[in-house]
Short mmCIF file of C-alpha atoms and ligand atoms in Angstrom, two decimals:
data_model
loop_
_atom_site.label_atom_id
_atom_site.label_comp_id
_atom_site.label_asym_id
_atom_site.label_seq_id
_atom_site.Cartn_x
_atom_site.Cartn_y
_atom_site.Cartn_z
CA UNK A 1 0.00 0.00 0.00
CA UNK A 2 1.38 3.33 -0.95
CA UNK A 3 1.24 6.10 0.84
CA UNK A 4 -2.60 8.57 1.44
CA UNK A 5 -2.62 11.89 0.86
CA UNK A 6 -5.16 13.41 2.70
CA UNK A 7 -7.78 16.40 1.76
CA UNK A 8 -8.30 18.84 3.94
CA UNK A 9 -11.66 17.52 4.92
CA UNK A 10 -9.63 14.45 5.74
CA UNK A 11 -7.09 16.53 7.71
CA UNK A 12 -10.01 18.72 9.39
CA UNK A 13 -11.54 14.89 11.07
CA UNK A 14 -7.86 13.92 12.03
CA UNK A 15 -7.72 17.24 13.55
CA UNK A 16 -10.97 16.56 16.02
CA UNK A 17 -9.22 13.13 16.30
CA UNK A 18 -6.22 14.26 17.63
CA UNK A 19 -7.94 17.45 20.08
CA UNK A 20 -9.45 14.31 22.04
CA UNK A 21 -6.60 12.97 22.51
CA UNK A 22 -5.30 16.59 23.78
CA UNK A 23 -8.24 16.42 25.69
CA UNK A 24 -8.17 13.16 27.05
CA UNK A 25 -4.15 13.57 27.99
CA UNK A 26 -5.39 16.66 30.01
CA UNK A 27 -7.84 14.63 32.24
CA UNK A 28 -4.63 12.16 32.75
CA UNK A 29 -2.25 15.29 33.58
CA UNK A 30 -4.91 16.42 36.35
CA UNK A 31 -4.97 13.33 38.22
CA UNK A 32 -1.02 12.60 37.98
CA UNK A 33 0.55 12.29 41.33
CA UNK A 34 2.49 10.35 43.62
CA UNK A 35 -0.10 7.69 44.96
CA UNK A 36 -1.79 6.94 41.64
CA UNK A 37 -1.65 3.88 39.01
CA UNK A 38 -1.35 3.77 35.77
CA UNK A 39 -4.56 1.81 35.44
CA UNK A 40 -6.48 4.31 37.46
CA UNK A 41 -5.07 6.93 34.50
CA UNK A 42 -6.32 4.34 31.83
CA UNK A 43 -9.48 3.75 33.28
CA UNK A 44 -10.12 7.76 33.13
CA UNK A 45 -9.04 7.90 29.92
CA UNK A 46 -11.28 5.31 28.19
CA UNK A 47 -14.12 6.77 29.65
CA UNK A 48 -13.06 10.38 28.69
CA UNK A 49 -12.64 8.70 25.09
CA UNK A 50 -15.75 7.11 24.92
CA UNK A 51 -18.30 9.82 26.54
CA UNK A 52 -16.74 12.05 23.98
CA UNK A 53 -18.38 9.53 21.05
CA UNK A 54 -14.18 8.16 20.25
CA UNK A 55 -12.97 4.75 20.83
CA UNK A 56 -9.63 4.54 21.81
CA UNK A 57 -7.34 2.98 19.17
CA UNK A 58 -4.92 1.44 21.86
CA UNK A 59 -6.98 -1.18 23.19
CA UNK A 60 -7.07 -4.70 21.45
CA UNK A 61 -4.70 -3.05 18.92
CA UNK A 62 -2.32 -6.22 18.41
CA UNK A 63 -3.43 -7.19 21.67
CA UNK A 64 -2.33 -4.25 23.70
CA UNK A 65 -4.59 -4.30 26.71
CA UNK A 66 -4.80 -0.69 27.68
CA UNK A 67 -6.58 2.38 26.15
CA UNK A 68 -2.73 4.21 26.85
CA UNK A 69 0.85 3.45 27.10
CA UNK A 70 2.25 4.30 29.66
CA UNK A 71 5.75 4.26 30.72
CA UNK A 72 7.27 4.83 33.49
CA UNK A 73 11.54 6.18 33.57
CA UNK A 74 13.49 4.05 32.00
CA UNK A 75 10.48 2.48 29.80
CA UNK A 76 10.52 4.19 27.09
CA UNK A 77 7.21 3.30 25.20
CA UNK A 78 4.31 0.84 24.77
CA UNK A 79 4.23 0.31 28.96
CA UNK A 80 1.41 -1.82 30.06
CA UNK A 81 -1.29 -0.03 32.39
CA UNK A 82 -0.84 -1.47 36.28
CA UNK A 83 -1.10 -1.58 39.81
CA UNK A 84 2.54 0.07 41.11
CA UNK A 85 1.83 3.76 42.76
CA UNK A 86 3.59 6.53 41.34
CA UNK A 87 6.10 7.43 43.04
CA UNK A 88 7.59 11.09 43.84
CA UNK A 89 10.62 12.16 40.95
CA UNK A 90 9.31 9.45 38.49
CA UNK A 91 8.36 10.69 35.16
CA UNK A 92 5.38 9.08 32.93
CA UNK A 93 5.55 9.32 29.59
CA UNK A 94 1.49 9.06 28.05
CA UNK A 95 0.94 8.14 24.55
CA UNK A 96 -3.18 8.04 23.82
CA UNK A 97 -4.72 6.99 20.43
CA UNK A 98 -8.30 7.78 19.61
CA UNK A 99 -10.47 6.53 16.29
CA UNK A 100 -13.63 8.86 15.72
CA UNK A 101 -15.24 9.51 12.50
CA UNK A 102 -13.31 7.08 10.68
CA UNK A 103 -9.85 9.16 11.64
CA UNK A 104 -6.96 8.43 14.22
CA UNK A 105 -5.35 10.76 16.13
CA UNK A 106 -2.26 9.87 18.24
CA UNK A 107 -0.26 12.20 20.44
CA UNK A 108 1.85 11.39 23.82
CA UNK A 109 3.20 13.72 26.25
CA UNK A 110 5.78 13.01 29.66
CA UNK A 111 4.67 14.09 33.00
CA UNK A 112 6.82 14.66 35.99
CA UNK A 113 5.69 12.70 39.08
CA UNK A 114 6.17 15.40 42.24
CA UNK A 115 9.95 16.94 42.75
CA UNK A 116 12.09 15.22 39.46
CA UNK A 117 15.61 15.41 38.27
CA UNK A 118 17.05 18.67 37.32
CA UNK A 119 18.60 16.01 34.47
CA UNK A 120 15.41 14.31 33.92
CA UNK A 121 13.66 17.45 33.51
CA UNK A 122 15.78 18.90 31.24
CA UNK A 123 15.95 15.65 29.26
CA UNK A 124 11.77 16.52 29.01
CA UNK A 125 12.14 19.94 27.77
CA UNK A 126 15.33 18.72 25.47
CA UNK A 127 12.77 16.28 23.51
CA UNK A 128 10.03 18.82 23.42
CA UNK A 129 12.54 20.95 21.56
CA UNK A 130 13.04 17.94 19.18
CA UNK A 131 9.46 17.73 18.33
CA UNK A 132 9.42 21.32 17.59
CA UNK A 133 11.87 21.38 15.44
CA UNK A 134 11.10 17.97 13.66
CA UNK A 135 7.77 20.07 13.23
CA UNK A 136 9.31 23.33 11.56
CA UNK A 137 11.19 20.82 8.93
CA UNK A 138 7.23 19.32 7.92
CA UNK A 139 7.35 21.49 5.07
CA UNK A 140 6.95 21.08 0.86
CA UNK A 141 10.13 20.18 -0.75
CA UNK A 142 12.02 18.99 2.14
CA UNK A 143 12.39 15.13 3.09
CA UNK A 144 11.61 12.77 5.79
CA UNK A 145 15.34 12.63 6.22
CA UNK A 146 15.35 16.32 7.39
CA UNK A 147 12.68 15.95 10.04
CA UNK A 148 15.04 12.63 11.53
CA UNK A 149 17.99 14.90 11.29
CA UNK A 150 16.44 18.07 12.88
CA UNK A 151 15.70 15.55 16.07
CA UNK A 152 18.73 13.68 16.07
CA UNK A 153 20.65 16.86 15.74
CA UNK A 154 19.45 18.71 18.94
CA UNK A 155 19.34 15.32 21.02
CA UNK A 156 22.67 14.36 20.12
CA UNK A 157 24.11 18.01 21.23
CA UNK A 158 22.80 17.88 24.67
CA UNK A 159 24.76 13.91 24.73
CA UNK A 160 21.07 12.27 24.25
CA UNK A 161 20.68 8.71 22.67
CA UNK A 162 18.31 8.64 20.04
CA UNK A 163 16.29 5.74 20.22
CA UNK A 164 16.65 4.01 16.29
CA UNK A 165 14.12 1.06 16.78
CA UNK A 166 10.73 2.67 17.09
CA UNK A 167 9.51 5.62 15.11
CA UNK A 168 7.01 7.70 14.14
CA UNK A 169 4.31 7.05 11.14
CA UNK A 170 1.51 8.50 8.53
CA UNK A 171 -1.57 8.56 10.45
CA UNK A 172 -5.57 8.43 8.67
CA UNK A 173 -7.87 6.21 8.70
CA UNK A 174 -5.02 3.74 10.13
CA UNK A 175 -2.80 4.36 12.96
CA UNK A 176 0.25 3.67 11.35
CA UNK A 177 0.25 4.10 7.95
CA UNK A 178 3.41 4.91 5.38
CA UNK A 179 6.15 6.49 5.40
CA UNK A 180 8.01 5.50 8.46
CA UNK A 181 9.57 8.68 10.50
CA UNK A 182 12.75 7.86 11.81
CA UNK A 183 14.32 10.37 14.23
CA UNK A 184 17.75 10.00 13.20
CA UNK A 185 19.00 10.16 9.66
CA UNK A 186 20.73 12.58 7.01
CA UNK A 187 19.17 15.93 5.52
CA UNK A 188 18.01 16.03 2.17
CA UNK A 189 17.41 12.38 1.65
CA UNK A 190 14.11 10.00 1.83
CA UNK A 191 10.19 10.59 0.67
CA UNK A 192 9.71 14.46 -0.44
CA UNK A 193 7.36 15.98 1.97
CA UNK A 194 4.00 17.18 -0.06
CA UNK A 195 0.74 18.93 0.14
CA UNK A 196 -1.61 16.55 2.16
CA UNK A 197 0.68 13.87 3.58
CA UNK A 198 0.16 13.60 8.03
CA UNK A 199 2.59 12.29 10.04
CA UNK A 200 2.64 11.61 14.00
CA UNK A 201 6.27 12.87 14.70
CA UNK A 202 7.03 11.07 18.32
CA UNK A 203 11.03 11.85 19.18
CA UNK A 204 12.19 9.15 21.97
CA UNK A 205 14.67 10.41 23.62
CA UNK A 206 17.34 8.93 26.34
CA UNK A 207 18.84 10.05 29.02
CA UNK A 208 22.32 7.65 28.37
CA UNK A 209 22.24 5.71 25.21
CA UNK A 210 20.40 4.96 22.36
CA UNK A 211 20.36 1.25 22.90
CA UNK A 212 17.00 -0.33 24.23
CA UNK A 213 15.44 -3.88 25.03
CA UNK A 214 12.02 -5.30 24.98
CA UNK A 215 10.60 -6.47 28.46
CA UNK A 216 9.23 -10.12 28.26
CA UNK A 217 5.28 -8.81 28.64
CA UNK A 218 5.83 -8.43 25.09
CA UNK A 219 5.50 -4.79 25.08
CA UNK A 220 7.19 -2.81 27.32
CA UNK A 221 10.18 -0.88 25.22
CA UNK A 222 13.21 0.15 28.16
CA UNK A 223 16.40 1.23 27.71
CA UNK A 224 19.37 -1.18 28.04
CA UNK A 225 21.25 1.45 30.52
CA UNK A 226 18.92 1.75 32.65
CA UNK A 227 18.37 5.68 32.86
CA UNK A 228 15.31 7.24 32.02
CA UNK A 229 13.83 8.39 28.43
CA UNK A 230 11.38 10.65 27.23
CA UNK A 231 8.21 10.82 24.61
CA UNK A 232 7.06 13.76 22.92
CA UNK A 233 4.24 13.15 19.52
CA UNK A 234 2.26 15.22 17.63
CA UNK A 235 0.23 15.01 14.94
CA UNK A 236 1.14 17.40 11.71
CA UNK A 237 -0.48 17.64 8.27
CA UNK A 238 1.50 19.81 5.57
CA UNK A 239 -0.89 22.34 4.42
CA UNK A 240 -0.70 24.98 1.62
CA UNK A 241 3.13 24.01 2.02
CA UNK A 242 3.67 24.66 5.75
CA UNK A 243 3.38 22.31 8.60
CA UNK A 244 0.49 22.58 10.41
CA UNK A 245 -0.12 20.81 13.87
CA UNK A 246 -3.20 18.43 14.46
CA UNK A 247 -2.75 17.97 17.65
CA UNK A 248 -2.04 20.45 21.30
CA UNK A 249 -0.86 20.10 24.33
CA UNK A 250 -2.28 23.21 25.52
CA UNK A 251 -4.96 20.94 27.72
CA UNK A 252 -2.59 19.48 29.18
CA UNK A 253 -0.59 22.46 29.80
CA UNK A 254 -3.85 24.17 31.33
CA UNK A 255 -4.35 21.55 33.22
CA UNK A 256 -0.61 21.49 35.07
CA UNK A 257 -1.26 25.35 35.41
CA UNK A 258 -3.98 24.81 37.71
CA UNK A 259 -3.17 21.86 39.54
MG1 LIG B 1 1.43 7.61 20.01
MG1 LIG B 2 2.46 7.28 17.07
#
């Protein structure tokens, strides 16, 4: 299958796709605290999801048996929902998916548990920075290779590893549809960026190295060192040339403001 260019009616329904997921990452960020479990945050979530007329993409997909991933420090996506607390200086990184009106939208944000890391928390706002940029490069005429390199770039100059296993996709009426969007690689090379294509840009970012392992629940991405990593995604759709984001995380931002 090639790859689906989307009209901007198309775009306009991934858009509401991806604002409940804002949404829906907002009612998470409220409730985040030292005490809580992840399924308690999953539980809240799926009914956000569903009383707002979505149904969250997550659950069953492949199996997975939560409505979120959630990952906890050195997990670094695709953590199974549980039972173990929060606990005070971890940081959760949330990645919700939500199918409504035939569209997916797919965004994941990390929250700091209580007091964290000066490290950690710079390691947060370091990956933000990557999915900005990554964003600036969604433009005509450039290439998928630019948005890797734009990530891999600012990671690598703060001494981040780049995590090369997982990446980010074209999202529509599938989750993860073509091209693939590393966040590594060299400018100027790859798929030329053009009017209509949407991508879910999701830098993963480590604290020590690159390298990673899978946990034996069959899910649960960690890094190898140990030391945690961080998860930033939005969703963008290249409009009249220029990158334009599908997704916010001004709910969730709102939502730290007043806690
Ligand atoms: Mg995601
Ligand atoms: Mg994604």
């Amino acid at each position: 299958m090639g790859i689906h260019y989307k009209t901007k009616e198309e775009i306009e329904l991934i858009r509401h796709s991806s604002l409940l997921v804002g949404k829906t990452l907002a009612e998470v960020a409220k409730l985040i605290k030292p005490g809580v479990n992840s399924l308690e945050l999953d539980k809240i979530a799926e009914e956000f999801i569903r009383d707002n007329g979505g149904v969250p993409t997550f659950l069953g997909y492949n199996g997975f048996p939560g409505s979120l991933c959630v990952s906890v420090n050195d997990c670094v996506v695709h953590g199974i929902p549980n039972a173990k607390p929060l606990e005070n200086g971890d940081v959760i990184s949330v990645d919700c998916g939500v199918f409504k009106n035939g569209f997916n939208g797919d965004s994941a944000y990390t929250f700091q548990v209580g007091e964290v890391d000066r490290q950690v928390q710079q390691l947060l706002r370091v990956t933000q920075e990557c999915l900005q940029k990554a964003v600036e490069a969604c433009r005509e005429g450039n290439r998928i290779g630019d948005i890797g390199n734009a990530v891999q770039t600012h990671a690598e100059s703060h001494g981040y590893g780049v995590v090369r296993e997982l990446v980010g996709h074209g999202l529509g009426a599938e989750l993860h549809e073509k091209p693939e969007v590393p966040n590594y690689g060299k400018a100027g090379r790859g798929l030329k960026l053009r009017e209509g294509l949407v991508l879910a840009i999701e830098p993963m970012i480590n604290l020590g190295t690159k390298d990673i392992d899978q946990l034996n629940d069959g899910w649960s991405i960690v890094t190898l060192d140990g030391k945690p990593s961080a998860h930033f995604e939005h969703d963008v759709a290249i409009v009249d040339g220029k990158p334009e984001v599908l997704s916010t995380f001004e709910y969730i931002e709102e939502a730290l403001k007043n806690k």
